[in-house]
PDB file of C-alpha atoms in Angstrom:
ATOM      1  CA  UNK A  11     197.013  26.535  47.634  1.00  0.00           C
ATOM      2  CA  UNK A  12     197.172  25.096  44.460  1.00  0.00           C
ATOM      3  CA  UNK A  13     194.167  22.055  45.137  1.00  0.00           C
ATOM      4  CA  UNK A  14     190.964  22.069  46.579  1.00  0.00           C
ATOM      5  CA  UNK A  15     191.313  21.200  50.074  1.00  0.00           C
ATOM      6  CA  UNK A  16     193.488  22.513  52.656  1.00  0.00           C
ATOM      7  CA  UNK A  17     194.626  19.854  55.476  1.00  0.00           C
ATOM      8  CA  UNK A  18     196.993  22.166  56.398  1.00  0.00           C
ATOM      9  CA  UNK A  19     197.320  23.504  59.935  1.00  0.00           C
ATOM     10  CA  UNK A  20     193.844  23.472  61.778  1.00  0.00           C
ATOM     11  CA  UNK A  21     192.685  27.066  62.883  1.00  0.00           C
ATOM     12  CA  UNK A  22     194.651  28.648  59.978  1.00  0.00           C
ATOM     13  CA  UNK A  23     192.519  28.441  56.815  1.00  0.00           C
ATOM     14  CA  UNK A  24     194.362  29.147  53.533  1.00  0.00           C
ATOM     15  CA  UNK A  25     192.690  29.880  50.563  1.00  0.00           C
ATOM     16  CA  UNK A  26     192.317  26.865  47.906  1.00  0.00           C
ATOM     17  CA  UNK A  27     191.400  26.551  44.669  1.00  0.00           C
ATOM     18  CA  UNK A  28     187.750  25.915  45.364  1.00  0.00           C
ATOM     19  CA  UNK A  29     186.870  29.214  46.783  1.00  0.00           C
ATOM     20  CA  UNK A  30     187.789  30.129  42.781  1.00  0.00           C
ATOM     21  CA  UNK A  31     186.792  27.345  40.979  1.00  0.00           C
ATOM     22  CA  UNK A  32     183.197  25.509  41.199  1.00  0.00           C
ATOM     23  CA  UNK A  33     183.690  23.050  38.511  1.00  0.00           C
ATOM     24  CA  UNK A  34     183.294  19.327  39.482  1.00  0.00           C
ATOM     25  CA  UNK A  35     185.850  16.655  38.320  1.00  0.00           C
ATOM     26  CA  UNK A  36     188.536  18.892  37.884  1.00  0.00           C
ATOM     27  CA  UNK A  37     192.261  18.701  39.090  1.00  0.00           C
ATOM     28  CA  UNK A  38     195.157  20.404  39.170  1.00  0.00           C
ATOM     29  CA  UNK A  39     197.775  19.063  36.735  1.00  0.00           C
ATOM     30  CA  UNK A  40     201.198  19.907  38.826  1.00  0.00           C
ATOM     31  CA  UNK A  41     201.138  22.440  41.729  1.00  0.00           C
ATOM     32  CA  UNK A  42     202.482  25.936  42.521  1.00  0.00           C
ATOM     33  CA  UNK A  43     204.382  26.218  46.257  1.00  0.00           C
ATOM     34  CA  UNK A  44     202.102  28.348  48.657  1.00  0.00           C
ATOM     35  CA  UNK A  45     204.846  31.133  47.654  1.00  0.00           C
ATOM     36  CA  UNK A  46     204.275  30.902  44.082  1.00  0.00           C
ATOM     37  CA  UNK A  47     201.523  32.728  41.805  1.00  0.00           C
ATOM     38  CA  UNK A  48     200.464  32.050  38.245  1.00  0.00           C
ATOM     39  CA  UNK A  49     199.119  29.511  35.740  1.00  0.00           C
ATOM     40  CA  UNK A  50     197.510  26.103  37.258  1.00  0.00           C
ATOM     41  CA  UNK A  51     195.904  23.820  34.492  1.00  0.00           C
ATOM     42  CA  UNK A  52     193.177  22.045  35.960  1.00  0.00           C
ATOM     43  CA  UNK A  53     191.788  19.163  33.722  1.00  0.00           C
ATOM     44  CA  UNK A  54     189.180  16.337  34.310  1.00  0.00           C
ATOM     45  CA  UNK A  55     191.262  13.987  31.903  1.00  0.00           C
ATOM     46  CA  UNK A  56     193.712  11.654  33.888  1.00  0.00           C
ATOM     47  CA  UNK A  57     196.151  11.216  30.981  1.00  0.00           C
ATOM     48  CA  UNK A  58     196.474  14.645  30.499  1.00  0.00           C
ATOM     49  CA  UNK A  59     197.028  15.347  33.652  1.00  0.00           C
ATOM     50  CA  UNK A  60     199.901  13.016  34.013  1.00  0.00           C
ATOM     51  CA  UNK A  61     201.366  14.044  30.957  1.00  0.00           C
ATOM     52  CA  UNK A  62     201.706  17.614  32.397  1.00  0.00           C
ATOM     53  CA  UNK A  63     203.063  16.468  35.948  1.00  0.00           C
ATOM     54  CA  UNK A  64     205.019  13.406  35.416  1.00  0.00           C
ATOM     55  CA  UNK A  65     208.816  14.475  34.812  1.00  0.00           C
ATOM     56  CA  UNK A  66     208.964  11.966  32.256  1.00  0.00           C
ATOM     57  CA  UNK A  67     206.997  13.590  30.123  1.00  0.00           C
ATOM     58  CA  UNK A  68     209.232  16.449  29.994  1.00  0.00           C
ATOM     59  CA  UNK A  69     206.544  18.884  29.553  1.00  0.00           C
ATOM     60  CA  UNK A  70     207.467  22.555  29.734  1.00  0.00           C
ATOM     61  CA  UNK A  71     206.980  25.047  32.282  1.00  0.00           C
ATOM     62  CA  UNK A  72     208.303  28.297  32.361  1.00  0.00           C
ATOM     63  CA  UNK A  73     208.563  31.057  35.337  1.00  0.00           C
ATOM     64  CA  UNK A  74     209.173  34.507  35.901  1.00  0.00           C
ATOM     65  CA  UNK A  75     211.474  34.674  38.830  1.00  0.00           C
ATOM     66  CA  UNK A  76     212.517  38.203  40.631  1.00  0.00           C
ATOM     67  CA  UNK A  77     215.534  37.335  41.685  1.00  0.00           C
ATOM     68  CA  UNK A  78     217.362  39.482  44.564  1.00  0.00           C
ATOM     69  CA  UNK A  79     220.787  40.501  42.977  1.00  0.00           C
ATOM     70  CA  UNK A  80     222.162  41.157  39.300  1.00  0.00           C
ATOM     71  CA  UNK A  81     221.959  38.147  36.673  1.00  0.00           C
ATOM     72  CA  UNK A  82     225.484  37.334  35.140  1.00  0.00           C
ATOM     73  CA  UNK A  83     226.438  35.687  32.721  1.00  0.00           C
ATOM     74  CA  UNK A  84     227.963  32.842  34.485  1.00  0.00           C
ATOM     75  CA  UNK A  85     224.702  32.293  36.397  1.00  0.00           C
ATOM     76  CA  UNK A  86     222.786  32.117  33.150  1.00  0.00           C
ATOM     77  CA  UNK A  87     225.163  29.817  31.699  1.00  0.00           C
ATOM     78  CA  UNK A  88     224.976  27.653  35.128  1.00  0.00           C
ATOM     79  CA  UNK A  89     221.197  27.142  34.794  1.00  0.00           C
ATOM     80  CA  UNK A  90     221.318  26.538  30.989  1.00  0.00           C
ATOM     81  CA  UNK A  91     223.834  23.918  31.650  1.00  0.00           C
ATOM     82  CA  UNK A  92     222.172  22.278  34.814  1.00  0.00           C
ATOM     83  CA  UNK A  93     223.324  22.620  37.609  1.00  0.00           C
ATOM     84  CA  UNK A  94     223.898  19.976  40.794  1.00  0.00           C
ATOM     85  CA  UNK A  95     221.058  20.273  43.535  1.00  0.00           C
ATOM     86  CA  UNK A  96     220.900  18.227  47.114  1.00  0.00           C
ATOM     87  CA  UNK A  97     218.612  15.530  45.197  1.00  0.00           C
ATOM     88  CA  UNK A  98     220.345  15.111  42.023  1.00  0.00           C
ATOM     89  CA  UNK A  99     221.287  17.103  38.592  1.00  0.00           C
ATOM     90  CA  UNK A 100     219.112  19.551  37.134  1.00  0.00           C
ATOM     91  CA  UNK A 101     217.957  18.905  33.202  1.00  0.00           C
ATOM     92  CA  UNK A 102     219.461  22.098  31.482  1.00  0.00           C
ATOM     93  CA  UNK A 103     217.259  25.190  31.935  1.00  0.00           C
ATOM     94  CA  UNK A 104     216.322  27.983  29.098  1.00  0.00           C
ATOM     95  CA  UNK A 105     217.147  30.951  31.186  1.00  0.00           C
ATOM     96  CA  UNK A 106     217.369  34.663  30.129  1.00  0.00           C
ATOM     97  CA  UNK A 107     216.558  37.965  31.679  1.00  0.00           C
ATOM     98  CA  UNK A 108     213.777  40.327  30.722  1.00  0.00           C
ATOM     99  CA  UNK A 109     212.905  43.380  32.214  1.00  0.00           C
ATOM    100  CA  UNK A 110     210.434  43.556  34.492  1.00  0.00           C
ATOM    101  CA  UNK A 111     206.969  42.192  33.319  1.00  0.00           C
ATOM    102  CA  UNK A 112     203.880  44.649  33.520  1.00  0.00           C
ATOM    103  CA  UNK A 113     201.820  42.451  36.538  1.00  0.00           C
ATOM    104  CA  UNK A 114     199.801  42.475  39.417  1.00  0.00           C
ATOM    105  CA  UNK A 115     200.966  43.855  42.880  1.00  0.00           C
ATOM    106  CA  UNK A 116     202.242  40.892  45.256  1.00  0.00           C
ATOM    107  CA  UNK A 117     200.154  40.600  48.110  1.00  0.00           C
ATOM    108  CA  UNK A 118     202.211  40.387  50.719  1.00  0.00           C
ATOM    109  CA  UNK A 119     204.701  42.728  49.006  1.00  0.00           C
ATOM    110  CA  UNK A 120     208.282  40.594  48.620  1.00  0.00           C
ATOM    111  CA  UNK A 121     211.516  41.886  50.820  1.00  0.00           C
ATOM    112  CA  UNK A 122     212.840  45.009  49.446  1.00  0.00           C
ATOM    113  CA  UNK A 123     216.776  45.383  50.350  1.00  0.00           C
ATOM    114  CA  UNK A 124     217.470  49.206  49.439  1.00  0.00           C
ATOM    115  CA  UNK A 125     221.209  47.903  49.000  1.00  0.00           C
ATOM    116  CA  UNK A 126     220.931  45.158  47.129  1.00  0.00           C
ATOM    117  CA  UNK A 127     219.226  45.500  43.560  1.00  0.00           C
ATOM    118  CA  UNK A 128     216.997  42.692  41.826  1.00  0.00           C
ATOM    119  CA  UNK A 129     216.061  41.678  38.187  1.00  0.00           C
ATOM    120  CA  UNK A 130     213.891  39.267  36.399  1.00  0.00           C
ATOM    121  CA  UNK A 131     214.666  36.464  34.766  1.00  0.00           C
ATOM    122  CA  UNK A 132     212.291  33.785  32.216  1.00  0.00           C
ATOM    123  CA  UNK A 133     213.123  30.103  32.924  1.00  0.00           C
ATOM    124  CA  UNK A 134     211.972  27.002  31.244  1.00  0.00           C
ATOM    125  CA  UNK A 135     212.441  23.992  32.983  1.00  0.00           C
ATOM    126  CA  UNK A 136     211.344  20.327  31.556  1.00  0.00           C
ATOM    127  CA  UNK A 137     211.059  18.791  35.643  1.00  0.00           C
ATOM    128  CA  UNK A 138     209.033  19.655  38.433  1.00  0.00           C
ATOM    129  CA  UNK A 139     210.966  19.009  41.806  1.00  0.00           C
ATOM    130  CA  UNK A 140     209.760  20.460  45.065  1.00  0.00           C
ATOM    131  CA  UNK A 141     210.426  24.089  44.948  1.00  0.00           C
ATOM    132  CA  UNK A 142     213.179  23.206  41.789  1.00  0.00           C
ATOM    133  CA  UNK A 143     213.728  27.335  40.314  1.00  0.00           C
ATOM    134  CA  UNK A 144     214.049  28.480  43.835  1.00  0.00           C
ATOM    135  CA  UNK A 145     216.782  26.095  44.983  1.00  0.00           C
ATOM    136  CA  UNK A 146     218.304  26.557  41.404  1.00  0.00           C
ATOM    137  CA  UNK A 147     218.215  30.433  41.438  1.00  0.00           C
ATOM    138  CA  UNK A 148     219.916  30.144  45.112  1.00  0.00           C
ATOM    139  CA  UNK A 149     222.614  27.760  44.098  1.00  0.00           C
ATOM    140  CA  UNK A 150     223.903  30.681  41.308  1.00  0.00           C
ATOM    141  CA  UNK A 151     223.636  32.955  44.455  1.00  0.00           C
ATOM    142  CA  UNK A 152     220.547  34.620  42.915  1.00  0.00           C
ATOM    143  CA  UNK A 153     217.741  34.074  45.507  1.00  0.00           C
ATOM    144  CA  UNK A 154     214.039  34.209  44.215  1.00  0.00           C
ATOM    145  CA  UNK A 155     211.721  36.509  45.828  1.00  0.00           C
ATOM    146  CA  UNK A 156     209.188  36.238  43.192  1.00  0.00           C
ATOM    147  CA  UNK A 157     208.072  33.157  41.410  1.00  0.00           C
ATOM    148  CA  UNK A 158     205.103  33.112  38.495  1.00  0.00           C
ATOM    149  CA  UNK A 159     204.653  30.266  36.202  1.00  0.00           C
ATOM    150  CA  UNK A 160     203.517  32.077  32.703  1.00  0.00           C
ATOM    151  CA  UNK A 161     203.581  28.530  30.834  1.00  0.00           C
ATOM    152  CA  UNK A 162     202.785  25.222  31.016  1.00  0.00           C
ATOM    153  CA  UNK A 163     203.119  23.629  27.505  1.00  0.00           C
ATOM    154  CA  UNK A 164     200.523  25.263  24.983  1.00  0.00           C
ATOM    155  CA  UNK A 165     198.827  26.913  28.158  1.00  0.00           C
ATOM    156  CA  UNK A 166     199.552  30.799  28.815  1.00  0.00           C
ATOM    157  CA  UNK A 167     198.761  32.762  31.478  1.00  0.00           C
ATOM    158  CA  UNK A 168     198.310  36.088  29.147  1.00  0.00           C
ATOM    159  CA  UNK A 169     196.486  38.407  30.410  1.00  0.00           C
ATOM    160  CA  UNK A 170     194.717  36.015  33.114  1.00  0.00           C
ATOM    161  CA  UNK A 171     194.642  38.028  36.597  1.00  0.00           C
ATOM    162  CA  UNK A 172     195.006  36.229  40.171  1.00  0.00           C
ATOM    163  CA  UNK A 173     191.204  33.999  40.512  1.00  0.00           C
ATOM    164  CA  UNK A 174     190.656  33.894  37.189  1.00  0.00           C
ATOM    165  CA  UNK A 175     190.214  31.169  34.711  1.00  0.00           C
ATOM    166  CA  UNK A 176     189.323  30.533  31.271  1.00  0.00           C
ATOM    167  CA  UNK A 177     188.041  26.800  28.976  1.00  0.00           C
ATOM    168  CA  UNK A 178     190.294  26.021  26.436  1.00  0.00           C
TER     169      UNK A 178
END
């Protein structure tokens, strides 16, 4: 869970932030879904913070989606044009595919379809709605199975594993 306490269902602990992190005064600056892995900035500064989650600050974020199905080229023109969600217009979306990043193994493992081939793509989005690159992948008929945020801003995940963290 991307903060540091879970009020979540009781009985059913799920790991937080603070069983990796014991730094006081620090917060997460925008959140990952529970199904999402990858780069959290955590900052003690309020204004930075805000400048990172509030949309209109536009800041950058880019993910790594594995996406069940092949990526055309109508689906990467949909997302780099913006496409029409439930709650509103997306902001256009850098999108492109790359093959498939040298990580670490998922745990759980995703859903493996022996009939139905997946592939990678590298999105930059300048919003943050709830669960926003899955419901955008979907809507080209490309749904995620997969979802790692590499970059927020000037922040990289690089070669950062799952419960680690670095001061910049």
């Amino acid at each position: 869970m991307s903060q540091f306490t879970d009020k979540g269902t009781e009985g059913s602990p799920r790991p937080t932030l603070s069983q990796f992190i014991d730094l006081p005064g620090v917060y997460p600056a925008g959140r990952l879904d529970r199904d999402s892995e990858g780069l959290m900035v955590l900052t003690s500064d309020g204004a930075l913070q805000a400048r990172i989650a509030h949309p209109k600050f536009k800041a950058p974020k880019t993910y790594w989606a594995q996406v069940e199905g092949i990526v055309t080229t109508e689906a990467l023109a949909a997302l780099r044009n913006g496409i029409t969600l439930k709650d509103g217009p997306t902001r256009p979306a850098q999108a492109k595919t790359i093959t498939s990043p040298d990580i670490w193994p998922r745990n759980p493992p995703i859903r493996v379809r022996k009939s139905i081939p997946d592939s990678w793509l590298e999105l930059t989005i300048t919003e943050g709605r709830n669960r926003q690159v899955r419901r955008m992948t979907a809507h080209v008929g490309l749904p995620t199975l997969r979802l790692i945020r590499v970059r927020i801003g000037d922040w990289s995940l690089d070669d950062l594993q799952p419960g680690m963290w670095r001061e910049t």
